[in-house]
Amino acid sequence: METTIRKYELSASMSAGDVLLQHLRGVVGASNVFSGSEIEERYRSDMMRKYSSTPLCVVRPSSTEEVAKIVQVARNAKIPLTTLGGCTGVVGGGMCLQGEIALSLERMNKIIEFDVESMTMTVEAGVVLQRAQEEAESHDLLLPLDLGARGSATIGGTIATNAGGVRVLRWGTMRDMVLGLEAVLADGSIVSSLTKSLKDNAGYHWRDLFVGSEGTLGIVTRAVLRLRPLPKSAQTALLALNDFGCVPQLLRFLDASFAGQLSTFELMWADFYEFVSAAQLQQRQRPLPLGSAVYVLIETLGADVGRDMELFERGLAEALERGLASDVVIAQTERERANLWAVRDDLTEAYKPLFPLAAFDVSVSLKDMPHLVDRARSAVQQLYPCATMLFYGHAGDGNLHAVVKLDPNDAAAEAKVEGAVYECVRDLGGSISAEHGIGLAKRKYLSYTRSPAEVALMRSIKGALDPDNLMNPGKVLPDSQTH
Ligand SMILES: Cc1cc2nc3c(=O)[nH]c(=O)nc-3n(C[C@H](O)[C@H](O)[C@H](O)COP(=O)(O)OP(=O)(O)OC[C@H]3O[C@@H](n4cnc5c(N)ncnc54)[C@H](O)[C@@H]3O)c2cc1C
């Protein structure tokens, strides 16, 4: 009886925030709830250092059941939640806007089951991509998703953003690798369909709705991932082309010649190649001379080391004979392969002089890609005649990336450059987001790619699954009064 009275007195003197923290500590333990100055910098800003915000608190659950209880606590207190994976997202999706609870899944990092026979692995959402890749490799299998942020990005985050990367051409995006899913909904209930089957047409597939929903519909807690046989051979080359016009034909020709083994086709415009390879000259030689219009990094992955290289060399020789490429260098060792990849992948140091920058991730048909580059270049040059602009991308899947160095003395530069580039994308019928998602950064441009009917449908789905707008509010959908 005495204990009960003391508890009541304590609660009465506590603020609503303190009561909330007490409830959260009751779910995950005091050492897994951080507030105020305990909140580390990594929870406060995104990888690009573009956004920063301070969550009300950071909570680190260790199981699906704990996630469900946290959602119930948040729901009772009417406090929204933002889910955090590896915080490598580049569109501000993981930013807490309104003093929200940041739900970090970093402790949910168990590989639950590895099933070699069905070629699947079942993992918790906080498992880091590279660890899942390495686990698959240790069983002679491949998790095909691969991207530069592999060392920090999580399975949950890559599902929530439907991540793409450098092998989409052959194995698709994350959506194509997710067989089963478990999630916690906004009302605190758990939905689970951890199937290992490729085929499952029993009604609406809520799984597909969650892939790419950026934490706005619920929290992904576990997934069953589809794996492939581990390739035994990798053949890598860099090609130079005098004219973009040859690119679609080169892609078709190589895809047919390599009998389904072409896994990567990464395009770099001359300005990108010159800038990045110049920045890396102290570490490595430029693999091909400057002076070509575009450069293409290609890779085939196969099962027969000798035969695959023969096929690769034959295909490339024929591409040269046909005039589809003007020069080529083939990696002969792992070190040379890493050097070729570095020009496309090792951008962190090279990009440093470009800050502040605007980064773009858009898609159009391959046929329209050179038009998009020309239009975007001239639209930006009209605003800023001397702006540095670099174009590159996962061109095999119509995905163009661009970076534009912004004028640091013009506070409106980013908005002006973004508006100009996204108008070009809209006019060519493209998508303002190929693989990074919408998050915070692109929501005001959603109508450039999605019709009013599509946006209305998205709002209905959000309203049905999250009527109190507690799941990552303010992301993906534009404010209803403006669009
Ligand atoms: C160097 C670098 C290279 C990159 N290359 C690529 C690339 O090639 N292709 C590509 O697609 N992306 C790329 N990205 C972007 C980024 O890595 C991906 O978007 C990645 O999928 C984000 O995973 P994450 O775990 O870091 O998620 P976070 O950044 O933590 O979160 C991203 C979004 O997902 C939500 N979320 C996270 N976890 C969950 C969950 N369990 N349930 C529900 N919602 C969740 C968050 O709320 C947020 O909206 C790159 C980023 C960097 C820094």
Coordinates of C-alpha atoms and ligand atoms in Angstrom, one line a residue:
M1 CA 0.0 0.0 0.0
E2 CA 2.8 2.4 1.0
T3 CA 4.6 1.7 -2.3
T4 CA 1.4 2.5 -4.3
I5 CA 1.1 5.9 -2.6
R6 CA 4.8 6.8 -3.2
K7 CA 4.4 5.9 -6.9
Y8 CA 1.3 8.1 -7.2
E9 CA 3.2 11.0 -5.6
L10 CA 6.1 10.6 -8.0
S11 CA 3.9 10.5 -11.1
A12 CA 2.0 13.6 -10.0
S13 CA 5.1 15.6 -9.8
M14 CA 6.4 14.4 -13.2
S15 CA 6.0 16.2 -16.5
A16 CA 4.2 14.4 -19.4
G17 CA 7.6 13.9 -21.0
D18 CA 9.1 12.3 -17.9
V19 CA 6.1 9.9 -17.7
L20 CA 6.6 8.9 -21.3
L21 CA 10.3 8.3 -20.7
Q22 CA 9.4 6.2 -17.7
H23 CA 7.0 4.1 -19.7
L24 CA 9.6 3.6 -22.4
R25 CA 12.3 2.6 -19.9
G26 CA 9.8 0.1 -18.6
V27 CA 9.7 -1.5 -22.0
V28 CA 13.4 -1.5 -23.1
G29 CA 15.3 -0.8 -19.8
A30 CA 16.8 2.5 -18.7
S31 CA 20.0 1.9 -20.6
N32 CA 18.2 1.9 -24.0
V33 CA 16.3 5.2 -23.7
F34 CA 18.3 8.4 -24.3
S35 CA 17.1 12.0 -24.0
G36 CA 18.5 15.5 -23.9
S37 CA 22.3 15.7 -24.0
E38 CA 22.5 11.9 -23.9
I39 CA 21.4 11.8 -27.6
E40 CA 24.4 11.2 -29.7
E41 CA 25.1 13.3 -32.9
R42 CA 24.5 10.3 -35.2
Y43 CA 20.8 10.4 -34.2
R44 CA 20.5 14.1 -34.8
S45 CA 21.6 14.6 -38.4
D46 CA 21.6 12.7 -41.7
M47 CA 24.7 11.3 -43.5
M48 CA 24.8 14.3 -46.0
R49 CA 24.7 16.7 -43.0
K50 CA 21.9 18.4 -44.8
Y51 CA 19.3 18.0 -42.1
S52 CA 19.5 18.1 -38.3
S53 CA 17.0 17.8 -35.6
T54 CA 16.7 16.6 -32.0
P55 CA 14.4 13.8 -31.2
L56 CA 12.4 13.9 -28.0
C57 CA 14.2 10.7 -27.1
V58 CA 15.9 7.7 -28.7
V59 CA 14.6 4.2 -27.9
R60 CA 16.4 1.0 -28.8
P61 CA 14.2 -2.1 -28.7
S62 CA 15.6 -5.6 -28.9
S63 CA 12.5 -7.5 -30.2
T64 CA 9.3 -7.1 -32.3
E65 CA 7.3 -7.4 -29.1
E66 CA 9.2 -4.4 -27.6
V67 CA 8.6 -2.4 -30.8
A68 CA 4.9 -3.2 -30.5
K69 CA 4.8 -2.0 -26.9
I70 CA 6.7 1.2 -27.7
V71 CA 4.2 2.0 -30.5
Q72 CA 1.4 1.5 -27.9
V73 CA 3.1 3.9 -25.5
A74 CA 3.6 6.4 -28.2
R75 CA 0.0 6.0 -29.4
N76 CA -1.4 6.6 -25.9
A77 CA 0.7 9.7 -25.5
K78 CA -0.1 10.8 -29.1
I79 CA 3.6 11.2 -29.8
P80 CA 4.8 10.3 -33.4
L81 CA 7.6 7.9 -34.1
T82 CA 10.4 7.9 -36.6
T83 CA 12.2 4.7 -37.3
L84 CA 16.0 4.7 -37.8
G85 CA 18.1 2.1 -39.5
G86 CA 21.7 2.9 -40.4
C87 CA 20.9 6.6 -41.0
T88 CA 22.5 6.5 -44.5
G89 CA 19.3 7.7 -46.2
V90 CA 19.9 10.8 -48.3
V91 CA 16.4 12.4 -48.5
G92 CA 15.9 13.2 -44.8
G93 CA 13.4 10.4 -44.2
G94 CA 15.0 9.6 -40.8
M95 CA 14.7 13.1 -39.4
C96 CA 12.4 13.7 -36.4
L97 CA 10.5 16.8 -37.2
Q98 CA 8.2 17.4 -34.3
G99 CA 10.0 16.2 -31.1
E100 CA 9.2 12.6 -32.1
I101 CA 10.5 9.4 -30.6
A102 CA 13.4 8.1 -32.6
L103 CA 13.1 4.3 -32.7
S104 CA 16.5 2.9 -33.5
L105 CA 16.5 -0.8 -34.6
E106 CA 20.3 -1.2 -34.1
R107 CA 19.8 -3.8 -31.3
M108 CA 17.6 -5.9 -33.5
N109 CA 20.6 -7.3 -35.4
K110 CA 20.2 -11.1 -35.3
I111 CA 20.3 -13.4 -38.3
I112 CA 17.5 -15.6 -37.2
E113 CA 17.7 -18.5 -39.7
F114 CA 19.8 -19.5 -42.7
D115 CA 18.0 -22.0 -45.0
V116 CA 20.5 -23.2 -47.6
E117 CA 17.9 -25.5 -49.2
S118 CA 15.3 -22.8 -49.8
M119 CA 18.1 -20.3 -50.5
T120 CA 16.7 -17.8 -48.0
M121 CA 17.8 -16.0 -44.8
T122 CA 15.5 -14.6 -42.2
V123 CA 16.9 -11.5 -40.4
E124 CA 15.9 -8.8 -38.0
A125 CA 15.5 -5.4 -39.5
G126 CA 18.6 -3.9 -37.9
V127 CA 21.1 -6.3 -39.5
V128 CA 23.6 -4.3 -41.5
L129 CA 23.6 -5.0 -45.2
Q130 CA 27.3 -6.0 -45.4
R131 CA 26.9 -8.5 -42.5
A132 CA 24.0 -10.1 -44.3
Q133 CA 26.0 -10.2 -47.6
E134 CA 29.0 -11.8 -45.8
E135 CA 26.7 -14.4 -44.0
A136 CA 25.2 -15.3 -47.4
E137 CA 28.7 -15.7 -48.9
S138 CA 29.8 -18.0 -46.0
H139 CA 27.1 -20.4 -47.2
D140 CA 28.2 -20.0 -50.9
L141 CA 25.1 -17.8 -51.6
L142 CA 24.7 -14.2 -52.8
L143 CA 22.5 -11.4 -51.4
P144 CA 22.5 -9.4 -54.6
L145 CA 21.7 -5.9 -53.2
D146 CA 24.9 -3.8 -53.1
L147 CA 25.5 -0.1 -52.6
G148 CA 28.2 2.2 -51.4
A149 CA 26.7 2.5 -47.9
R150 CA 26.7 -1.3 -47.3
G151 CA 28.8 -1.0 -44.1
S152 CA 26.0 1.0 -42.3
A153 CA 22.7 0.7 -44.2
T154 CA 20.4 -1.9 -42.6
I155 CA 18.1 -4.5 -44.1
G156 CA 15.0 -2.6 -42.6
G157 CA 16.2 0.7 -44.1
T158 CA 16.9 -0.8 -47.5
I159 CA 13.4 -2.4 -47.5
A160 CA 11.8 0.9 -46.3
T161 CA 13.5 2.7 -49.2
N162 CA 13.3 -0.1 -51.7
A163 CA 17.1 0.4 -52.3
G164 CA 18.6 -0.2 -55.7
G165 CA 22.4 0.0 -56.2
V166 CA 24.8 -1.4 -58.7
R167 CA 23.2 -4.8 -59.6
V168 CA 19.6 -3.8 -60.3
L169 CA 20.1 -4.6 -64.0
R170 CA 20.3 -8.3 -63.2
W171 CA 18.6 -8.9 -59.9
G172 CA 16.2 -6.0 -59.4
T173 CA 15.7 -3.7 -56.4
M174 CA 15.3 -4.7 -52.8
R175 CA 11.6 -5.4 -53.5
D176 CA 12.7 -8.4 -55.7
M177 CA 14.7 -9.9 -52.8
V178 CA 12.0 -9.7 -50.0
L179 CA 9.9 -12.9 -49.8
G180 CA 8.5 -12.5 -46.3
L181 CA 8.0 -9.6 -44.0
E182 CA 7.0 -8.8 -40.4
A183 CA 5.9 -5.3 -39.3
V184 CA 4.4 -3.4 -36.4
L185 CA 1.4 -1.3 -37.4
A186 CA 0.4 2.1 -36.1
D187 CA -2.1 0.6 -33.6
G188 CA 0.7 -1.5 -32.1
S189 CA -0.4 -4.8 -33.7
I190 CA 2.1 -7.2 -35.3
V191 CA 1.5 -8.5 -38.9
S192 CA 3.7 -11.3 -40.0
S193 CA 4.1 -13.3 -43.1
L194 CA 7.6 -14.8 -43.0
T195 CA 7.1 -17.0 -46.0
K196 CA 9.9 -18.5 -48.0
S197 CA 7.8 -19.1 -51.1
L198 CA 8.3 -17.3 -54.4
K199 CA 4.7 -17.7 -55.2
D200 CA 1.9 -16.4 -52.9
N201 CA -1.1 -14.8 -54.4
A202 CA -3.5 -15.1 -51.4
G203 CA -5.2 -11.7 -51.6
Y204 CA -3.7 -8.2 -51.4
H205 CA 0.1 -8.3 -50.7
W206 CA 0.7 -5.9 -47.9
R207 CA 4.4 -6.8 -48.0
D208 CA 4.8 -4.9 -51.3
L209 CA 3.0 -1.9 -49.8
F210 CA 5.6 -1.7 -47.0
V211 CA 8.6 -2.0 -49.3
G212 CA 9.5 1.6 -50.2
S213 CA 7.0 3.2 -47.7
E214 CA 9.9 4.9 -45.8
G215 CA 8.5 4.2 -42.4
T216 CA 5.3 6.0 -43.0
L217 CA 3.0 3.0 -42.8
G218 CA 4.6 1.0 -40.0
I219 CA 7.9 -0.5 -38.7
V220 CA 9.6 -3.4 -40.5
T221 CA 10.9 -5.7 -37.9
R222 CA 11.9 -9.0 -39.7
A223 CA 12.3 -10.2 -43.3
V224 CA 12.9 -13.3 -45.3
L225 CA 15.4 -12.5 -48.1
R226 CA 15.8 -14.4 -51.3
L227 CA 19.4 -15.5 -52.1
R228 CA 21.1 -16.6 -55.3
P229 CA 24.0 -18.9 -56.1
L230 CA 27.3 -17.2 -55.3
P231 CA 29.1 -16.2 -58.5
K232 CA 32.5 -17.8 -58.9
S233 CA 33.9 -15.3 -61.5
A234 CA 33.8 -11.5 -61.8
Q235 CA 34.9 -9.8 -65.1
T236 CA 35.2 -6.0 -64.9
A237 CA 36.0 -3.4 -67.6
L238 CA 35.9 0.3 -68.3
L239 CA 34.9 1.4 -71.7
A240 CA 35.2 4.8 -73.5
L241 CA 32.5 5.9 -76.0
N242 CA 32.7 8.9 -78.3
D243 CA 29.0 9.5 -78.4
F244 CA 26.1 8.8 -76.0
G245 CA 24.1 7.6 -79.0
C246 CA 25.9 4.2 -78.9
V247 CA 24.9 3.5 -75.2
P248 CA 21.5 1.8 -75.7
Q249 CA 22.9 -0.3 -78.5
L250 CA 26.0 -1.2 -76.5
L251 CA 23.9 -2.2 -73.5
R252 CA 21.7 -4.4 -75.7
F253 CA 24.7 -6.0 -77.5
L254 CA 26.6 -6.8 -74.3
D255 CA 23.5 -8.1 -72.5
A256 CA 22.9 -10.5 -75.4
S257 CA 26.6 -11.5 -75.8
F258 CA 27.1 -12.2 -72.1
A259 CA 24.2 -14.6 -71.9
G260 CA 22.5 -13.1 -68.8
Q261 CA 25.7 -12.5 -66.9
L262 CA 25.8 -8.7 -67.3
S263 CA 25.2 -7.4 -63.7
T264 CA 26.5 -3.8 -63.8
F265 CA 26.4 -1.1 -66.4
E266 CA 27.4 2.2 -64.8
L267 CA 27.6 5.3 -66.9
M268 CA 29.8 8.3 -66.3
W269 CA 29.7 11.5 -68.3
A270 CA 33.2 13.0 -69.2
D271 CA 32.9 15.7 -66.6
F272 CA 32.3 13.2 -63.8
Y273 CA 35.1 10.9 -65.0
E274 CA 37.6 13.8 -65.3
F275 CA 36.7 15.3 -61.9
V276 CA 36.7 12.0 -59.9
S277 CA 39.8 10.4 -61.5
A278 CA 41.7 13.7 -61.1
A279 CA 40.9 13.7 -57.4
Q280 CA 42.2 10.1 -57.1
L281 CA 45.5 10.6 -59.1
Q282 CA 47.6 10.3 -55.9
Q283 CA 46.2 6.8 -55.2
R284 CA 45.8 5.4 -58.7
Q285 CA 46.4 6.1 -62.3
R286 CA 43.5 7.2 -64.5
P287 CA 42.4 3.9 -66.1
L288 CA 41.6 5.4 -69.5
P289 CA 42.7 8.7 -71.0
L290 CA 40.4 11.7 -71.0
G291 CA 38.7 12.9 -74.2
S292 CA 35.7 10.6 -74.7
A293 CA 32.1 11.7 -74.3
V294 CA 31.1 8.9 -71.8
Y295 CA 32.7 6.1 -69.9
V296 CA 30.9 2.8 -68.9
L297 CA 31.9 0.5 -66.1
I298 CA 30.6 -3.0 -66.7
E299 CA 30.8 -6.2 -64.8
T300 CA 29.7 -9.8 -65.5
L301 CA 29.3 -12.3 -62.7
G302 CA 29.3 -16.0 -63.6
A303 CA 30.1 -19.6 -62.6
D304 CA 33.1 -20.5 -64.8
V305 CA 36.3 -18.4 -64.4
G306 CA 38.0 -19.5 -67.7
R307 CA 34.9 -19.6 -69.9
D308 CA 33.4 -16.4 -68.5
M309 CA 36.6 -14.3 -69.2
E310 CA 36.8 -15.7 -72.7
L311 CA 33.2 -14.7 -73.4
F312 CA 33.8 -11.3 -71.8
E313 CA 36.9 -10.6 -74.0
R314 CA 35.2 -11.8 -77.1
G315 CA 32.1 -9.6 -76.5
L316 CA 34.2 -6.5 -75.8
A317 CA 36.4 -7.1 -78.9
E318 CA 33.3 -7.3 -81.0
A319 CA 31.8 -4.2 -79.4
L320 CA 35.0 -2.4 -80.4
E321 CA 34.9 -3.8 -84.0
R322 CA 31.3 -2.6 -84.3
G323 CA 32.3 0.9 -83.2
L324 CA 30.1 0.7 -80.1
A325 CA 33.0 1.7 -78.0
S326 CA 36.3 3.3 -78.8
D327 CA 38.6 2.0 -76.0
V328 CA 38.5 -0.5 -73.2
V329 CA 40.5 -1.6 -70.3
I330 CA 39.8 -5.0 -68.6
A331 CA 40.8 -5.7 -65.0
Q332 CA 43.2 -8.6 -64.8
T333 CA 43.6 -8.7 -61.0
E334 CA 41.4 -8.0 -57.9
R335 CA 43.5 -4.8 -57.4
E336 CA 42.8 -3.6 -60.9
R337 CA 39.1 -4.4 -60.4
A338 CA 39.0 -2.4 -57.2
N339 CA 40.7 0.5 -59.0
L340 CA 38.1 0.5 -61.8
W341 CA 35.3 0.4 -59.3
A342 CA 36.9 3.3 -57.3
V343 CA 36.3 5.8 -60.1
R344 CA 32.5 5.1 -59.8
D345 CA 32.1 4.2 -56.2
D346 CA 34.8 5.9 -54.0
L347 CA 33.3 9.4 -54.1
T348 CA 33.5 10.6 -50.5
E349 CA 36.9 12.3 -50.7
A350 CA 36.5 13.4 -54.3
Y351 CA 33.2 15.2 -53.5
K352 CA 34.6 17.2 -50.6
P353 CA 35.4 20.3 -52.7
L354 CA 31.9 20.3 -54.1
F355 CA 30.1 21.1 -50.9
P356 CA 27.6 22.7 -50.5
L357 CA 26.0 20.6 -53.2
A358 CA 22.6 19.5 -54.6
A359 CA 22.4 15.8 -55.3
F360 CA 19.9 14.2 -57.7
D361 CA 18.6 10.7 -58.1
V362 CA 16.1 10.6 -61.0
S363 CA 15.1 8.2 -63.7
V364 CA 14.0 8.4 -67.3
S365 CA 14.1 6.0 -70.2
L366 CA 17.6 5.4 -71.4
K367 CA 16.7 6.9 -74.8
D368 CA 15.8 10.2 -73.0
M369 CA 18.8 10.3 -70.7
P370 CA 21.1 12.5 -72.9
H371 CA 18.2 14.9 -73.4
L372 CA 17.7 15.1 -69.7
V373 CA 21.4 15.8 -69.1
D374 CA 21.4 18.5 -71.8
R375 CA 18.3 20.1 -70.5
A376 CA 19.3 20.0 -66.9
R377 CA 22.8 21.4 -67.7
S378 CA 21.4 24.3 -69.6
A379 CA 18.6 25.0 -67.0
V380 CA 21.3 25.2 -64.2
Q381 CA 23.7 27.2 -66.4
Q382 CA 21.0 29.8 -67.0
L383 CA 20.8 30.3 -63.3
Y384 CA 24.5 29.9 -62.5
P385 CA 26.7 30.0 -65.6
C386 CA 29.8 28.7 -63.9
A387 CA 28.2 25.9 -61.8
T388 CA 30.2 22.7 -61.6
M389 CA 27.8 19.8 -62.6
L390 CA 28.7 16.1 -62.8
F391 CA 26.4 13.4 -64.3
Y392 CA 26.6 9.6 -63.8
G393 CA 24.3 6.8 -62.8
H394 CA 23.1 3.2 -62.9
A395 CA 22.2 3.8 -66.6
G396 CA 21.3 0.2 -67.2
D397 CA 18.2 0.8 -65.2
G398 CA 17.5 4.4 -66.4
N399 CA 18.8 5.9 -63.2
L400 CA 20.7 9.2 -63.5
H401 CA 22.6 10.8 -60.7
A402 CA 23.8 14.4 -60.8
V403 CA 25.6 16.7 -58.4
V404 CA 25.7 20.4 -58.7
K405 CA 28.0 22.6 -56.6
L406 CA 25.9 25.3 -55.1
D407 CA 26.9 29.0 -54.7
P408 CA 27.5 29.2 -50.9
N409 CA 26.6 32.9 -50.9
D410 CA 23.1 32.3 -52.3
A411 CA 20.7 30.9 -49.7
A412 CA 18.1 30.2 -52.4
A413 CA 20.6 28.3 -54.7
E414 CA 19.5 24.8 -53.7
A415 CA 15.8 25.5 -54.2
K416 CA 16.4 27.2 -57.5
V417 CA 18.6 24.4 -58.8
E418 CA 16.3 21.6 -57.6
G419 CA 13.2 23.3 -59.2
A420 CA 15.0 23.7 -62.5
V421 CA 16.3 20.1 -62.6
Y422 CA 13.0 18.5 -61.5
E423 CA 11.0 20.5 -64.1
C424 CA 13.3 18.9 -66.8
V425 CA 12.5 15.4 -65.3
R426 CA 8.8 16.1 -65.2
D427 CA 8.8 17.3 -68.8
L428 CA 10.4 14.1 -70.0
G429 CA 7.9 11.9 -68.0
G430 CA 10.6 10.7 -65.6
S431 CA 10.6 10.0 -61.9
I432 CA 12.0 12.5 -59.3
S433 CA 13.2 9.5 -57.3
A434 CA 14.8 6.5 -58.9
E435 CA 16.0 4.7 -55.7
H436 CA 16.5 7.1 -52.7
G437 CA 12.8 7.7 -51.9
I438 CA 11.0 11.0 -51.3
G439 CA 11.6 11.5 -47.5
L440 CA 11.6 15.2 -46.6
A441 CA 13.7 16.5 -49.5
K442 CA 11.4 15.7 -52.4
R443 CA 7.9 15.7 -51.1
K444 CA 7.0 19.1 -52.6
Y445 CA 7.9 17.8 -56.0
L446 CA 5.9 14.5 -55.7
S447 CA 3.3 15.9 -58.1
Y448 CA 5.9 16.2 -60.8
T449 CA 5.9 12.4 -61.1
R450 CA 2.6 11.3 -59.5
S451 CA -0.9 12.4 -60.7
P452 CA -3.5 13.9 -58.3
A453 CA -5.3 10.6 -58.4
E454 CA -2.2 8.7 -57.4
V455 CA -1.4 11.2 -54.5
A456 CA -5.0 10.9 -53.3
L457 CA -4.7 7.1 -53.3
M458 CA -1.5 7.3 -51.3
R459 CA -3.3 9.6 -48.8
S460 CA -6.1 7.0 -48.5
I461 CA -3.6 4.2 -47.8
K462 CA -1.8 6.3 -45.2
G463 CA -5.1 7.3 -43.6
A464 CA -6.3 3.7 -43.4
L465 CA -3.1 2.4 -41.9
D466 CA -2.1 5.3 -39.7
P467 CA -5.2 7.4 -39.0
D468 CA -3.5 9.4 -36.2
N469 CA -0.5 10.2 -38.4
L470 CA 2.0 8.8 -35.9
M471 CA 4.3 6.9 -38.3
N472 CA 7.1 9.2 -39.6
P473 CA 4.8 12.1 -40.2
G474 CA 5.7 14.9 -42.6
K475 CA 7.5 12.5 -45.0
V476 CA 6.7 11.3 -48.5
L477 CA 3.3 13.1 -48.9
P478 CA 3.2 16.8 -49.6
D479 CA 1.2 19.1 -47.2
S480 CA -2.5 18.6 -48.3
Q481 CA -3.2 22.3 -48.5
T482 CA -0.4 22.9 -51.0
H483 CA -0.9 19.9 -53.3
Ligands
LIG1 C1 27.7 6.5 -49.8 C2 26.2 6.1 -50.0 C3 25.9 5.4 -51.2 C4 24.5 5.1 -51.4 N1 24.2 4.3 -52.5 C5 22.9 4.0 -52.7 C6 22.6 3.2 -53.9 O1 23.4 2.9 -54.7 N2 21.3 2.9 -54.0 C7 20.3 3.2 -53.1 O2 19.2 2.9 -53.3 N3 20.6 4.0 -52.0 C8 21.9 4.4 -51.8 N4 22.2 5.2 -50.7 C9 21.1 5.6 -49.8 C10 20.9 4.8 -48.5 O3 22.1 4.0 -48.3 C11 19.7 3.9 -48.7 O4 18.6 4.7 -48.8 C12 19.5 2.8 -47.6 O5 18.5 2.0 -48.1 C13 19.1 3.4 -46.3 O6 19.2 2.4 -45.3 P1 19.4 2.8 -43.7 O7 19.3 1.5 -42.9 O8 20.6 3.7 -43.6 O9 18.0 3.6 -43.5 P2 17.8 5.0 -42.7 O10 18.6 6.1 -43.4 O11 18.0 4.8 -41.3 O12 16.3 5.2 -43.0 C14 15.8 5.5 -44.3 C15 14.3 5.6 -44.3 O13 13.7 4.3 -44.0 C16 13.0 4.3 -42.8 N5 13.3 3.1 -42.0 C17 14.5 2.7 -41.7 N6 14.4 1.4 -41.1 C18 13.1 1.1 -41.1 C19 12.3 0.0 -40.6 N7 12.9 -1.0 -40.1 N8 11.0 0.0 -40.8 C20 10.4 1.1 -41.4 N9 11.0 2.2 -41.8 C21 12.4 2.2 -41.7 C22 13.4 5.6 -42.1 O14 12.4 6.1 -41.2 C23 13.7 6.5 -43.2 O15 12.5 7.1 -43.7 C24 23.5 5.5 -50.5 C25 23.9 6.3 -49.4 C26 25.2 6.6 -49.1 C27 25.5 7.4 -47.9

